[in-house]
Amino acid sequence: LHPTGIQGTQFSLLAILHHAGELPITEVAEKIGVDRTTLTRNLKTLVGRGYVTVDQGKDGRTKSVQLTGAGRDMLVKALPFWEQAQQKIVDGLGPLRFKGVLKELAAIRALTK
């Protein structure tokens, strides 16, 4: 992702928001497996670059995050680099081993909830 100027965690945030639409900060944090403080810190750069907005939530007590047009454009720009990196890993490990790694990561994540 280096040529795009974003990091993997930032790409993941953009992708989640693209697929889910507007979400409360707490829900975004749960989806990526970080606490709200870490997410807020990670969002600062994306907000500063105009890729996401953080506004008052629907109930007035929460804040919600939404992808902007510039964020969608960045996601489209970064996607080929992400796919290339993923393919490199699949090729290096082999499809079966890669699936096993994903399964193990899911199990680890389930243990941390």
mmCIF file of N, CA, C and O in Angstrom:
data_model
loop_
_atom_site.group_PDB
_atom_site.id
_atom_site.type_symbol
_atom_site.label_atom_id
_atom_site.label_comp_id
_atom_site.label_asym_id
_atom_site.label_seq_id
_atom_site.Cartn_x
_atom_site.Cartn_y
_atom_site.Cartn_z
ATOM 1 N N LEU A 1 0.811 -1.216 0.000
ATOM 2 C CA LEU A 1 0.000 0.000 0.000
ATOM 3 C C LEU A 1 0.846 1.268 0.000
ATOM 4 O O LEU A 1 0.310 2.363 -0.111
ATOM 5 N N HIS A 2 2.149 1.110 0.139
ATOM 6 C CA HIS A 2 3.040 2.261 0.241
ATOM 7 C C HIS A 2 2.797 3.331 -0.836
ATOM 8 O O HIS A 2 2.747 4.517 -0.511
ATOM 9 N N PRO A 3 2.620 2.947 -2.111
ATOM 10 C CA PRO A 3 2.405 3.977 -3.140
ATOM 11 C C PRO A 3 1.151 4.836 -2.922
ATOM 12 O O PRO A 3 1.056 5.941 -3.443
ATOM 13 N N THR A 4 0.206 4.338 -2.140
ATOM 14 C CA THR A 4 -1.038 5.086 -1.907
ATOM 15 C C THR A 4 -0.930 6.048 -0.733
ATOM 16 O O THR A 4 -1.756 6.944 -0.591
ATOM 17 N N GLY A 5 0.058 5.823 0.135
ATOM 18 C CA GLY A 5 0.213 6.683 1.302
ATOM 19 C C GLY A 5 -0.646 6.289 2.487
ATOM 20 O O GLY A 5 -0.709 7.006 3.483
ATOM 21 N N ILE A 6 -1.326 5.145 2.397
ATOM 22 C CA ILE A 6 -2.108 4.681 3.549
ATOM 23 C C ILE A 6 -1.529 3.370 4.055
ATOM 24 O O ILE A 6 -0.803 2.677 3.344
ATOM 25 N N GLN A 7 -1.873 3.044 5.293
ATOM 26 C CA GLN A 7 -1.388 1.815 5.921
ATOM 27 C C GLN A 7 -2.486 0.756 5.873
ATOM 28 O O GLN A 7 -3.655 1.058 5.606
ATOM 29 N N GLY A 8 -2.095 -0.466 6.172
ATOM 30 C CA GLY A 8 -3.051 -1.573 6.159
ATOM 31 C C GLY A 8 -4.245 -1.359 7.071
ATOM 32 O O GLY A 8 -5.377 -1.663 6.707
ATOM 33 N N THR A 9 -3.996 -0.834 8.265
ATOM 34 C CA THR A 9 -5.107 -0.583 9.194
ATOM 35 C C THR A 9 -6.061 0.471 8.635
ATOM 36 O O THR A 9 -7.275 0.364 8.806
ATOM 37 N N GLN A 10 -5.505 1.465 7.970
ATOM 38 C CA GLN A 10 -6.335 2.506 7.368
ATOM 39 C C GLN A 10 -7.141 1.942 6.209
ATOM 40 O O GLN A 10 -8.318 2.266 6.040
ATOM 41 N N PHE A 11 -6.516 1.080 5.405
ATOM 42 C CA PHE A 11 -7.235 0.422 4.312
ATOM 43 C C PHE A 11 -8.411 -0.374 4.869
ATOM 44 O O PHE A 11 -9.515 -0.320 4.336
ATOM 45 N N SER A 12 -8.165 -1.119 5.940
ATOM 46 C CA SER A 12 -9.225 -1.927 6.552
ATOM 47 C C SER A 12 -10.385 -1.061 7.013
ATOM 48 O O SER A 12 -11.558 -1.416 6.820
ATOM 49 N N LEU A 13 -10.082 0.065 7.610
ATOM 50 C CA LEU A 13 -11.136 0.983 8.045
ATOM 51 C C LEU A 13 -11.958 1.491 6.865
ATOM 52 O O LEU A 13 -13.191 1.518 6.915
ATOM 53 N N LEU A 14 -11.276 1.881 5.799
ATOM 54 C CA LEU A 14 -11.984 2.363 4.616
ATOM 55 C C LEU A 14 -12.878 1.268 4.044
ATOM 56 O O LEU A 14 -14.029 1.523 3.664
ATOM 57 N N ALA A 15 -12.376 0.041 3.997
ATOM 58 C CA ALA A 15 -13.150 -1.071 3.444
ATOM 59 C C ALA A 15 -14.377 -1.377 4.307
ATOM 60 O O ALA A 15 -15.476 -1.582 3.782
ATOM 61 N N ILE A 16 -14.217 -1.375 5.615
ATOM 62 C CA ILE A 16 -15.346 -1.633 6.516
ATOM 63 C C ILE A 16 -16.424 -0.572 6.326
ATOM 64 O O ILE A 16 -17.609 -0.880 6.212
ATOM 65 N N LEU A 17 -16.005 0.676 6.267
ATOM 66 C CA LEU A 17 -16.979 1.761 6.115
ATOM 67 C C LEU A 17 -17.637 1.733 4.741
ATOM 68 O O LEU A 17 -18.811 2.080 4.604
ATOM 69 N N HIS A 18 -16.909 1.320 3.729
ATOM 70 C CA HIS A 18 -17.495 1.209 2.396
ATOM 71 C C HIS A 18 -18.612 0.171 2.396
ATOM 72 O O HIS A 18 -19.691 0.404 1.842
ATOM 73 N N HIS A 19 -18.360 -0.968 3.019
ATOM 74 C CA HIS A 19 -19.341 -2.054 3.018
ATOM 75 C C HIS A 19 -20.495 -1.830 3.988
ATOM 76 O O HIS A 19 -21.621 -2.224 3.702
ATOM 77 N N ALA A 20 -20.210 -1.202 5.108
ATOM 78 C CA ALA A 20 -21.224 -1.067 6.156
ATOM 79 C C ALA A 20 -21.964 0.262 6.124
ATOM 80 O O ALA A 20 -23.044 0.373 6.689
ATOM 81 N N GLY A 21 -21.388 1.270 5.503
ATOM 82 C CA GLY A 21 -22.002 2.594 5.546
ATOM 83 C C GLY A 21 -21.663 3.294 6.853
ATOM 84 O O GLY A 21 -20.669 2.991 7.486
ATOM 85 N N GLU A 22 -22.513 4.190 7.262
ATOM 86 C CA GLU A 22 -22.293 4.944 8.499
ATOM 87 C C GLU A 22 -22.441 4.019 9.704
ATOM 88 O O GLU A 22 -23.403 3.269 9.799
ATOM 89 N N LEU A 23 -21.452 4.083 10.605
ATOM 90 C CA LEU A 23 -21.464 3.230 11.793
ATOM 91 C C LEU A 23 -21.054 4.019 13.024
ATOM 92 O O LEU A 23 -20.210 4.915 12.936
ATOM 93 N N PRO A 24 -21.601 3.661 14.189
ATOM 94 C CA PRO A 24 -21.114 4.248 15.435
ATOM 95 C C PRO A 24 -19.648 3.847 15.656
ATOM 96 O O PRO A 24 -19.238 2.746 15.278
ATOM 97 N N ILE A 25 -18.885 4.730 16.279
ATOM 98 C CA ILE A 25 -17.474 4.456 16.540
ATOM 99 C C ILE A 25 -17.298 3.138 17.292
ATOM 100 O O ILE A 25 -16.410 2.357 16.969
ATOM 101 N N THR A 26 -18.134 2.875 18.264
ATOM 102 C CA THR A 26 -18.026 1.641 19.047
ATOM 103 C C THR A 26 -18.151 0.413 18.157
ATOM 104 O O THR A 26 -17.406 -0.556 18.311
ATOM 105 N N GLU A 27 -19.067 0.451 17.217
ATOM 106 C CA GLU A 27 -19.278 -0.683 16.316
ATOM 107 C C GLU A 27 -18.080 -0.881 15.374
ATOM 108 O O GLU A 27 -17.664 -2.011 15.105
ATOM 109 N N VAL A 28 -17.511 0.211 14.892
ATOM 110 C CA VAL A 28 -16.322 0.117 14.036
ATOM 111 C C VAL A 28 -15.177 -0.501 14.834
ATOM 112 O O VAL A 28 -14.475 -1.392 14.343
ATOM 113 N N ALA A 29 -14.996 -0.054 16.061
ATOM 114 C CA ALA A 29 -13.933 -0.590 16.915
ATOM 115 C C ALA A 29 -14.100 -2.094 17.116
ATOM 116 O O ALA A 29 -13.123 -2.845 17.052
ATOM 117 N N GLU A 30 -15.326 -2.540 17.342
ATOM 118 C CA GLU A 30 -15.589 -3.969 17.506
ATOM 119 C C GLU A 30 -15.258 -4.742 16.236
ATOM 120 O O GLU A 30 -14.678 -5.823 16.295
ATOM 121 N N LYS A 31 -15.614 -4.189 15.088
ATOM 122 C CA LYS A 31 -15.379 -4.877 13.811
ATOM 123 C C LYS A 31 -13.891 -5.073 13.525
ATOM 124 O O LYS A 31 -13.517 -6.078 12.938
ATOM 125 N N ILE A 32 -13.062 -4.116 13.919
ATOM 126 C CA ILE A 32 -11.636 -4.268 13.636
ATOM 127 C C ILE A 32 -10.850 -4.780 14.847
ATOM 128 O O ILE A 32 -9.654 -5.023 14.744
ATOM 129 N N GLY A 33 -11.524 -4.941 15.975
ATOM 130 C CA GLY A 33 -10.886 -5.546 17.136
ATOM 131 C C GLY A 33 -9.957 -4.633 17.905
ATOM 132 O O GLY A 33 -8.916 -5.087 18.391
ATOM 133 N N VAL A 34 -10.314 -3.342 18.006
ATOM 134 C CA VAL A 34 -9.522 -2.405 18.809
ATOM 135 C C VAL A 34 -10.445 -1.649 19.749
ATOM 136 O O VAL A 34 -11.659 -1.656 19.583
ATOM 137 N N ASP A 35 -9.863 -0.987 20.749
ATOM 138 C CA ASP A 35 -10.692 -0.179 21.641
ATOM 139 C C ASP A 35 -10.977 1.173 20.993
ATOM 140 O O ASP A 35 -10.345 1.559 20.016
ATOM 141 N N ARG A 36 -11.940 1.881 21.561
ATOM 142 C CA ARG A 36 -12.362 3.169 20.991
ATOM 143 C C ARG A 36 -11.231 4.183 20.925
ATOM 144 O O ARG A 36 -11.126 4.953 19.979
ATOM 145 N N THR A 37 -10.381 4.204 21.945
ATOM 146 C CA THR A 37 -9.284 5.165 21.977
ATOM 147 C C THR A 37 -8.325 4.934 20.818
ATOM 148 O O THR A 37 -7.911 5.872 20.134
ATOM 149 N N THR A 38 -7.972 3.682 20.582
ATOM 150 C CA THR A 38 -7.082 3.340 19.466
ATOM 151 C C THR A 38 -7.738 3.698 18.146
ATOM 152 O O THR A 38 -7.096 4.270 17.250
ATOM 153 N N LEU A 39 -9.017 3.382 18.002
ATOM 154 C CA LEU A 39 -9.727 3.707 16.768
ATOM 155 C C LEU A 39 -9.750 5.214 16.542
ATOM 156 O O LEU A 39 -9.479 5.683 15.428
ATOM 157 N N THR A 40 -10.051 5.979 17.572
ATOM 158 C CA THR A 40 -10.097 7.434 17.442
ATOM 159 C C THR A 40 -8.752 7.979 16.974
ATOM 160 O O THR A 40 -8.696 8.835 16.090
ATOM 161 N N ARG A 41 -7.682 7.448 17.518
ATOM 162 C CA ARG A 41 -6.337 7.855 17.106
ATOM 163 C C ARG A 41 -6.094 7.505 15.635
ATOM 164 O O ARG A 41 -5.555 8.291 14.875
ATOM 165 N N ASN A 42 -6.512 6.298 15.228
ATOM 166 C CA ASN A 42 -6.331 5.866 13.844
ATOM 167 C C ASN A 42 -7.193 6.667 12.871
ATOM 168 O O ASN A 42 -6.814 6.860 11.713
ATOM 169 N N LEU A 43 -8.336 7.124 13.329
ATOM 170 C CA LEU A 43 -9.234 7.894 12.461
ATOM 171 C C LEU A 43 -8.732 9.311 12.192
ATOM 172 O O LEU A 43 -9.061 9.900 11.161
ATOM 173 N N LYS A 44 -7.924 9.862 13.095
ATOM 174 C CA LYS A 44 -7.466 11.246 12.948
ATOM 175 C C LYS A 44 -6.831 11.506 11.594
ATOM 176 O O LYS A 44 -7.127 12.498 10.933
ATOM 177 N N THR A 45 -5.944 10.615 11.170
ATOM 178 C CA THR A 45 -5.279 10.793 9.875
ATOM 179 C C THR A 45 -6.288 10.731 8.739
ATOM 180 O O THR A 45 -6.235 11.538 7.808
ATOM 181 N N LEU A 46 -7.210 9.770 8.815
ATOM 182 C CA LEU A 46 -8.203 9.622 7.753
ATOM 183 C C LEU A 46 -9.146 10.821 7.688
ATOM 184 O O LEU A 46 -9.520 11.258 6.602
ATOM 185 N N VAL A 47 -9.499 11.361 8.829
ATOM 186 C CA VAL A 47 -10.330 12.567 8.869
ATOM 187 C C VAL A 47 -9.540 13.739 8.293
ATOM 188 O O VAL A 47 -10.056 14.514 7.470
ATOM 189 N N GLY A 48 -8.278 13.870 8.704
ATOM 190 C CA GLY A 48 -7.424 14.960 8.228
ATOM 191 C C GLY A 48 -7.245 14.951 6.716
ATOM 192 O O GLY A 48 -7.115 16.006 6.095
ATOM 193 N N ARG A 49 -7.222 13.774 6.134
ATOM 194 C CA ARG A 49 -7.077 13.663 4.682
ATOM 195 C C ARG A 49 -8.411 13.734 3.939
ATOM 196 O O ARG A 49 -8.447 13.667 2.720
ATOM 197 N N GLY A 50 -9.493 13.816 4.692
ATOM 198 C CA GLY A 50 -10.812 13.933 4.076
ATOM 199 C C GLY A 50 -11.406 12.613 3.608
ATOM 200 O O GLY A 50 -12.352 12.597 2.832
ATOM 201 N N TYR A 51 -10.874 11.484 4.109
ATOM 202 C CA TYR A 51 -11.359 10.176 3.688
ATOM 203 C C TYR A 51 -12.573 9.705 4.475
ATOM 204 O O TYR A 51 -13.347 8.886 3.988
ATOM 205 N N VAL A 52 -12.708 10.184 5.710
ATOM 206 C CA VAL A 52 -13.862 9.841 6.541
ATOM 207 C C VAL A 52 -14.323 11.086 7.293
ATOM 208 O O VAL A 52 -13.561 12.043 7.464
ATOM 209 N N THR A 53 -15.563 11.025 7.733
ATOM 210 C CA THR A 53 -16.077 12.067 8.624
ATOM 211 C C THR A 53 -16.514 11.408 9.927
ATOM 212 O O THR A 53 -16.939 10.253 9.934
ATOM 213 N N VAL A 54 -16.380 12.142 11.012
ATOM 214 C CA VAL A 54 -16.875 11.707 12.311
ATOM 215 C C VAL A 54 -17.859 12.776 12.761
ATOM 216 O O VAL A 54 -17.494 13.937 12.929
ATOM 217 N N ASP A 55 -19.106 12.370 12.900
ATOM 218 C CA ASP A 55 -20.173 13.306 13.263
ATOM 219 C C ASP A 55 -20.954 12.773 14.451
ATOM 220 O O ASP A 55 -20.770 11.636 14.874
ATOM 221 N N GLN A 56 -21.849 13.619 14.946
ATOM 222 C CA GLN A 56 -22.744 13.212 16.023
ATOM 223 C C GLN A 56 -23.587 12.035 15.547
ATOM 224 O O GLN A 56 -24.061 12.019 14.409
ATOM 225 N N GLY A 57 -23.736 11.033 16.388
ATOM 226 C CA GLY A 57 -24.533 9.858 16.042
ATOM 227 C C GLY A 57 -26.012 10.177 16.003
ATOM 228 O O GLY A 57 -26.457 11.265 16.382
ATOM 229 N N LYS A 58 -26.783 9.213 15.544
ATOM 230 C CA LYS A 58 -28.230 9.397 15.380
ATOM 231 C C LYS A 58 -28.954 9.650 16.688
ATOM 232 O O LYS A 58 -29.944 10.361 16.726
ATOM 233 N N ASP A 59 -28.452 9.076 17.785
ATOM 234 C CA ASP A 59 -29.140 9.263 19.064
ATOM 235 C C ASP A 59 -28.590 10.449 19.858
ATOM 236 O O ASP A 59 -29.055 10.740 20.948
ATOM 237 N N GLY A 60 -27.586 11.119 19.328
ATOM 238 C CA GLY A 60 -27.042 12.292 19.997
ATOM 239 C C GLY A 60 -26.036 11.988 21.091
ATOM 240 O O GLY A 60 -25.352 12.874 21.579
ATOM 241 N N ARG A 61 -25.934 10.745 21.504
ATOM 242 C CA ARG A 61 -25.003 10.370 22.568
ATOM 243 C C ARG A 61 -23.733 9.748 22.038
ATOM 244 O O ARG A 61 -22.765 9.582 22.765
ATOM 245 N N THR A 62 -23.742 9.370 20.782
ATOM 246 C CA THR A 62 -22.591 8.680 20.205
ATOM 247 C C THR A 62 -22.055 9.467 19.021
ATOM 248 O O THR A 62 -22.672 10.415 18.559
ATOM 249 N N LYS A 63 -20.907 9.030 18.538
ATOM 250 C CA LYS A 63 -20.349 9.592 17.316
ATOM 251 C C LYS A 63 -20.373 8.498 16.261
ATOM 252 O O LYS A 63 -20.208 7.321 16.569
ATOM 253 N N SER A 64 -20.587 8.907 15.023
ATOM 254 C CA SER A 64 -20.600 7.929 13.948
ATOM 255 C C SER A 64 -19.556 8.291 12.901
ATOM 256 O O SER A 64 -19.168 9.445 12.760
ATOM 257 N N VAL A 65 -19.119 7.270 12.181
ATOM 258 C CA VAL A 65 -18.064 7.419 11.180
ATOM 259 C C VAL A 65 -18.649 7.067 9.822
ATOM 260 O O VAL A 65 -19.419 6.112 9.693
ATOM 261 N N GLN A 66 -18.254 7.840 8.817
ATOM 262 C CA GLN A 66 -18.748 7.585 7.468
ATOM 263 C C GLN A 66 -17.647 7.860 6.446
ATOM 264 O O GLN A 66 -16.860 8.799 6.596
ATOM 265 N N LEU A 67 -17.618 7.053 5.413
ATOM 266 C CA LEU A 67 -16.669 7.212 4.321
ATOM 267 C C LEU A 67 -17.094 8.385 3.437
ATOM 268 O O LEU A 67 -18.286 8.570 3.181
ATOM 269 N N THR A 68 -16.135 9.165 2.965
ATOM 270 C CA THR A 68 -16.429 10.269 2.047
ATOM 271 C C THR A 68 -16.143 9.817 0.611
ATOM 272 O O THR A 68 -15.614 8.730 0.384
ATOM 273 N N GLY A 69 -16.457 10.677 -0.341
ATOM 274 C CA GLY A 69 -16.130 10.397 -1.737
ATOM 275 C C GLY A 69 -14.638 10.222 -1.939
ATOM 276 O O GLY A 69 -14.185 9.328 -2.664
ATOM 277 N N ALA A 70 -13.849 11.063 -1.276
ATOM 278 C CA ALA A 70 -12.385 10.943 -1.364
ATOM 279 C C ALA A 70 -11.922 9.621 -0.758
ATOM 280 O O ALA A 70 -10.968 9.010 -1.239
ATOM 281 N N GLY A 71 -12.598 9.175 0.294
ATOM 282 C CA GLY A 71 -12.268 7.890 0.905
ATOM 283 C C GLY A 71 -12.561 6.732 -0.031
ATOM 284 O O GLY A 71 -11.775 5.786 -0.126
ATOM 285 N N ARG A 72 -13.691 6.805 -0.743
ATOM 286 C CA ARG A 72 -14.008 5.771 -1.734
ATOM 287 C C ARG A 72 -12.957 5.749 -2.850
ATOM 288 O O ARG A 72 -12.541 4.694 -3.300
ATOM 289 N N ASP A 73 -12.570 6.951 -3.295
ATOM 290 C CA ASP A 73 -11.540 7.044 -4.341
ATOM 291 C C ASP A 73 -10.229 6.411 -3.873
ATOM 292 O O ASP A 73 -9.570 5.705 -4.640
ATOM 293 N N MET A 74 -9.839 6.662 -2.628
ATOM 294 C CA MET A 74 -8.606 6.083 -2.091
ATOM 295 C C MET A 74 -8.730 4.565 -1.990
ATOM 296 O O MET A 74 -7.783 3.833 -2.292
ATOM 297 N N LEU A 75 -9.887 4.094 -1.587
ATOM 298 C CA LEU A 75 -10.103 2.657 -1.482
ATOM 299 C C LEU A 75 -9.947 1.997 -2.855
ATOM 300 O O LEU A 75 -9.275 0.969 -2.987
ATOM 301 N N VAL A 76 -10.515 2.602 -3.880
ATOM 302 C CA VAL A 76 -10.394 2.082 -5.250
ATOM 303 C C VAL A 76 -8.927 2.095 -5.693
ATOM 304 O O VAL A 76 -8.446 1.141 -6.313
ATOM 305 N N LYS A 77 -8.218 3.153 -5.353
ATOM 306 C CA LYS A 77 -6.796 3.269 -5.717
ATOM 307 C C LYS A 77 -5.953 2.212 -4.996
ATOM 308 O O LYS A 77 -5.028 1.633 -5.574
ATOM 309 N N ALA A 78 -6.267 1.953 -3.731
ATOM 310 C CA ALA A 78 -5.467 1.042 -2.908
ATOM 311 C C ALA A 78 -5.808 -0.428 -3.126
ATOM 312 O O ALA A 78 -4.961 -1.298 -2.883
ATOM 313 N N LEU A 79 -6.998 -0.718 -3.599
ATOM 314 C CA LEU A 79 -7.452 -2.105 -3.713
ATOM 315 C C LEU A 79 -6.512 -2.994 -4.533
ATOM 316 O O LEU A 79 -6.187 -4.106 -4.092
ATOM 317 N N PRO A 80 -6.018 -2.573 -5.687
ATOM 318 C CA PRO A 80 -5.104 -3.449 -6.430
ATOM 319 C C PRO A 80 -3.824 -3.784 -5.649
ATOM 320 O O PRO A 80 -3.316 -4.911 -5.735
ATOM 321 N N PHE A 81 -3.322 -2.833 -4.879
ATOM 322 C CA PHE A 81 -2.128 -3.085 -4.067
ATOM 323 C C PHE A 81 -2.432 -4.090 -2.960
ATOM 324 O O PHE A 81 -1.616 -4.962 -2.652
ATOM 325 N N TRP A 82 -3.614 -3.974 -2.354
ATOM 326 C CA TRP A 82 -4.051 -4.902 -1.305
ATOM 327 C C TRP A 82 -4.195 -6.305 -1.890
ATOM 328 O O TRP A 82 -3.718 -7.287 -1.306
ATOM 329 N N GLU A 83 -4.850 -6.387 -3.050
ATOM 330 C CA GLU A 83 -5.042 -7.688 -3.689
ATOM 331 C C GLU A 83 -3.703 -8.322 -4.062
ATOM 332 O O GLU A 83 -3.520 -9.536 -3.924
ATOM 333 N N GLN A 84 -2.771 -7.512 -4.524
ATOM 334 C CA GLN A 84 -1.439 -8.008 -4.887
ATOM 335 C C GLN A 84 -0.722 -8.569 -3.652
ATOM 336 O O GLN A 84 -0.109 -9.638 -3.707
ATOM 337 N N ALA A 85 -0.819 -7.858 -2.543
ATOM 338 C CA ALA A 85 -0.188 -8.320 -1.297
ATOM 339 C C ALA A 85 -0.842 -9.615 -0.814
ATOM 340 O O ALA A 85 -0.144 -10.552 -0.396
ATOM 341 N N GLN A 86 -2.166 -9.678 -0.875
ATOM 342 C CA GLN A 86 -2.879 -10.889 -0.465
ATOM 343 C C GLN A 86 -2.461 -12.069 -1.330
ATOM 344 O O GLN A 86 -2.226 -13.167 -0.829
ATOM 345 N N GLN A 87 -2.376 -11.848 -2.643
ATOM 346 C CA GLN A 87 -2.012 -12.931 -3.551
ATOM 347 C C GLN A 87 -0.599 -13.430 -3.286
ATOM 348 O O GLN A 87 -0.323 -14.618 -3.366
ATOM 349 N N LYS A 88 0.293 -12.505 -2.950
ATOM 350 C CA LYS A 88 1.669 -12.883 -2.632
ATOM 351 C C LYS A 88 1.704 -13.826 -1.424
ATOM 352 O O LYS A 88 2.454 -14.804 -1.399
ATOM 353 N N ILE A 89 0.879 -13.534 -0.440
ATOM 354 C CA ILE A 89 0.809 -14.377 0.755
ATOM 355 C C ILE A 89 0.204 -15.739 0.421
ATOM 356 O O ILE A 89 0.724 -16.778 0.831
ATOM 357 N N VAL A 90 -0.882 -15.744 -0.341
ATOM 358 C CA VAL A 90 -1.517 -17.009 -0.732
ATOM 359 C C VAL A 90 -0.538 -17.855 -1.546
ATOM 360 O O VAL A 90 -0.410 -19.058 -1.316
ATOM 361 N N ASP A 91 0.163 -17.228 -2.481
ATOM 362 C CA ASP A 91 1.140 -17.951 -3.297
ATOM 363 C C ASP A 91 2.268 -18.511 -2.432
ATOM 364 O O ASP A 91 2.730 -19.634 -2.656
ATOM 365 N N GLY A 92 2.721 -17.731 -1.465
ATOM 366 C CA GLY A 92 3.820 -18.169 -0.604
ATOM 367 C C GLY A 92 3.436 -19.300 0.330
ATOM 368 O O GLY A 92 4.218 -20.230 0.554
ATOM 369 N N LEU A 93 2.239 -19.232 0.874
ATOM 370 C CA LEU A 93 1.787 -20.257 1.815
ATOM 371 C C LEU A 93 1.088 -21.422 1.134
ATOM 372 O O LEU A 93 1.071 -22.533 1.671
ATOM 373 N N GLY A 94 0.483 -21.151 0.007
ATOM 374 C CA GLY A 94 -0.388 -22.136 -0.641
ATOM 375 C C GLY A 94 -1.804 -21.927 -0.141
ATOM 376 O O GLY A 94 -2.007 -21.528 1.017
ATOM 377 N N PRO A 95 -2.795 -22.180 -0.992
ATOM 378 C CA PRO A 95 -4.192 -21.906 -0.631
ATOM 379 C C PRO A 95 -4.676 -22.629 0.622
ATOM 380 O O PRO A 95 -5.365 -22.043 1.455
ATOM 381 N N LEU A 96 -4.311 -23.890 0.767
ATOM 382 C CA LEU A 96 -4.772 -24.663 1.916
ATOM 383 C C LEU A 96 -4.192 -24.125 3.224
ATOM 384 O O LEU A 96 -4.907 -23.950 4.217
ATOM 385 N N ARG A 97 -2.904 -23.859 3.211
ATOM 386 C CA ARG A 97 -2.241 -23.327 4.408
ATOM 387 C C ARG A 97 -2.769 -21.933 4.737
ATOM 388 O O ARG A 97 -2.967 -21.597 5.909
ATOM 389 N N PHE A 98 -3.016 -21.122 3.707
ATOM 390 C CA PHE A 98 -3.564 -19.786 3.915
ATOM 391 C C PHE A 98 -4.930 -19.862 4.602
ATOM 392 O O PHE A 98 -5.199 -19.134 5.555
ATOM 393 N N LYS A 99 -5.791 -20.754 4.139
ATOM 394 C CA LYS A 99 -7.103 -20.936 4.776
ATOM 395 C C LYS A 99 -6.949 -21.349 6.230
ATOM 396 O O LYS A 99 -7.707 -20.916 7.099
ATOM 397 N N GLY A 100 -5.954 -22.195 6.488
ATOM 398 C CA GLY A 100 -5.690 -22.614 7.862
ATOM 399 C C GLY A 100 -5.271 -21.454 8.746
ATOM 400 O O GLY A 100 -5.702 -21.342 9.890
ATOM 401 N N VAL A 101 -4.436 -20.573 8.206
ATOM 402 C CA VAL A 101 -4.000 -19.385 8.957
ATOM 403 C C VAL A 101 -5.214 -18.508 9.277
ATOM 404 O O VAL A 101 -5.365 -18.030 10.411
ATOM 405 N N LEU A 102 -6.076 -18.287 8.294
ATOM 406 C CA LEU A 102 -7.276 -17.480 8.534
ATOM 407 C C LEU A 102 -8.165 -18.101 9.607
ATOM 408 O O LEU A 102 -8.716 -17.394 10.461
ATOM 409 N N LYS A 103 -8.282 -19.412 9.567
ATOM 410 C CA LYS A 103 -9.085 -20.122 10.569
ATOM 411 C C LYS A 103 -8.497 -19.943 11.969
ATOM 412 O O LYS A 103 -9.221 -19.694 12.927
ATOM 413 N N GLU A 104 -7.184 -20.054 12.072
ATOM 414 C CA GLU A 104 -6.516 -19.881 13.365
ATOM 415 C C GLU A 104 -6.659 -18.439 13.875
ATOM 416 O O GLU A 104 -6.871 -18.215 15.063
ATOM 417 N N LEU A 105 -6.520 -17.468 12.979
ATOM 418 C CA LEU A 105 -6.689 -16.065 13.376
ATOM 419 C C LEU A 105 -8.116 -15.805 13.882
ATOM 420 O O LEU A 105 -8.305 -15.073 14.858
ATOM 421 N N ALA A 106 -9.100 -16.408 13.229
ATOM 422 C CA ALA A 106 -10.487 -16.260 13.683
ATOM 423 C C ALA A 106 -10.665 -16.863 15.075
ATOM 424 O O ALA A 106 -11.362 -16.300 15.918
ATOM 425 N N ALA A 107 -10.020 -17.986 15.318
ATOM 426 C CA ALA A 107 -10.111 -18.624 16.633
ATOM 427 C C ALA A 107 -9.462 -17.753 17.704
ATOM 428 O O ALA A 107 -9.999 -17.595 18.815
ATOM 429 N N ILE A 108 -8.328 -17.163 17.374
ATOM 430 C CA ILE A 108 -7.648 -16.265 18.321
ATOM 431 C C ILE A 108 -8.521 -15.059 18.617
ATOM 432 O O ILE A 108 -8.686 -14.654 19.769
ATOM 433 N N ARG A 109 -9.093 -14.489 17.583
ATOM 434 C CA ARG A 109 -9.961 -13.323 17.788
ATOM 435 C C ARG A 109 -11.158 -13.672 18.668
ATOM 436 O O ARG A 109 -11.554 -12.906 19.543
ATOM 437 N N ALA A 110 -11.746 -14.839 18.446
ATOM 438 C CA ALA A 110 -12.886 -15.261 19.266
ATOM 439 C C ALA A 110 -12.509 -15.377 20.742
ATOM 440 O O ALA A 110 -13.309 -15.071 21.622
ATOM 441 N N LEU A 111 -11.286 -15.781 21.014
ATOM 442 C CA LEU A 111 -10.816 -15.905 22.394
ATOM 443 C C LEU A 111 -10.611 -14.561 23.080
ATOM 444 O O LEU A 111 -10.620 -14.473 24.302
ATOM 445 N N THR A 112 -10.409 -13.514 22.292
ATOM 446 C CA THR A 112 -10.138 -12.204 22.883
ATOM 447 C C THR A 112 -11.403 -11.383 23.099
ATOM 448 O O THR A 112 -11.320 -10.266 23.596
ATOM 449 N N LYS A 113 -12.542 -11.909 22.740
ATOM 450 C CA LYS A 113 -13.798 -11.153 22.922
ATOM 451 C C LYS A 113 -14.344 -11.323 24.304
ATOM 452 O O LYS A 113 -14.163 -12.251 24.982
#
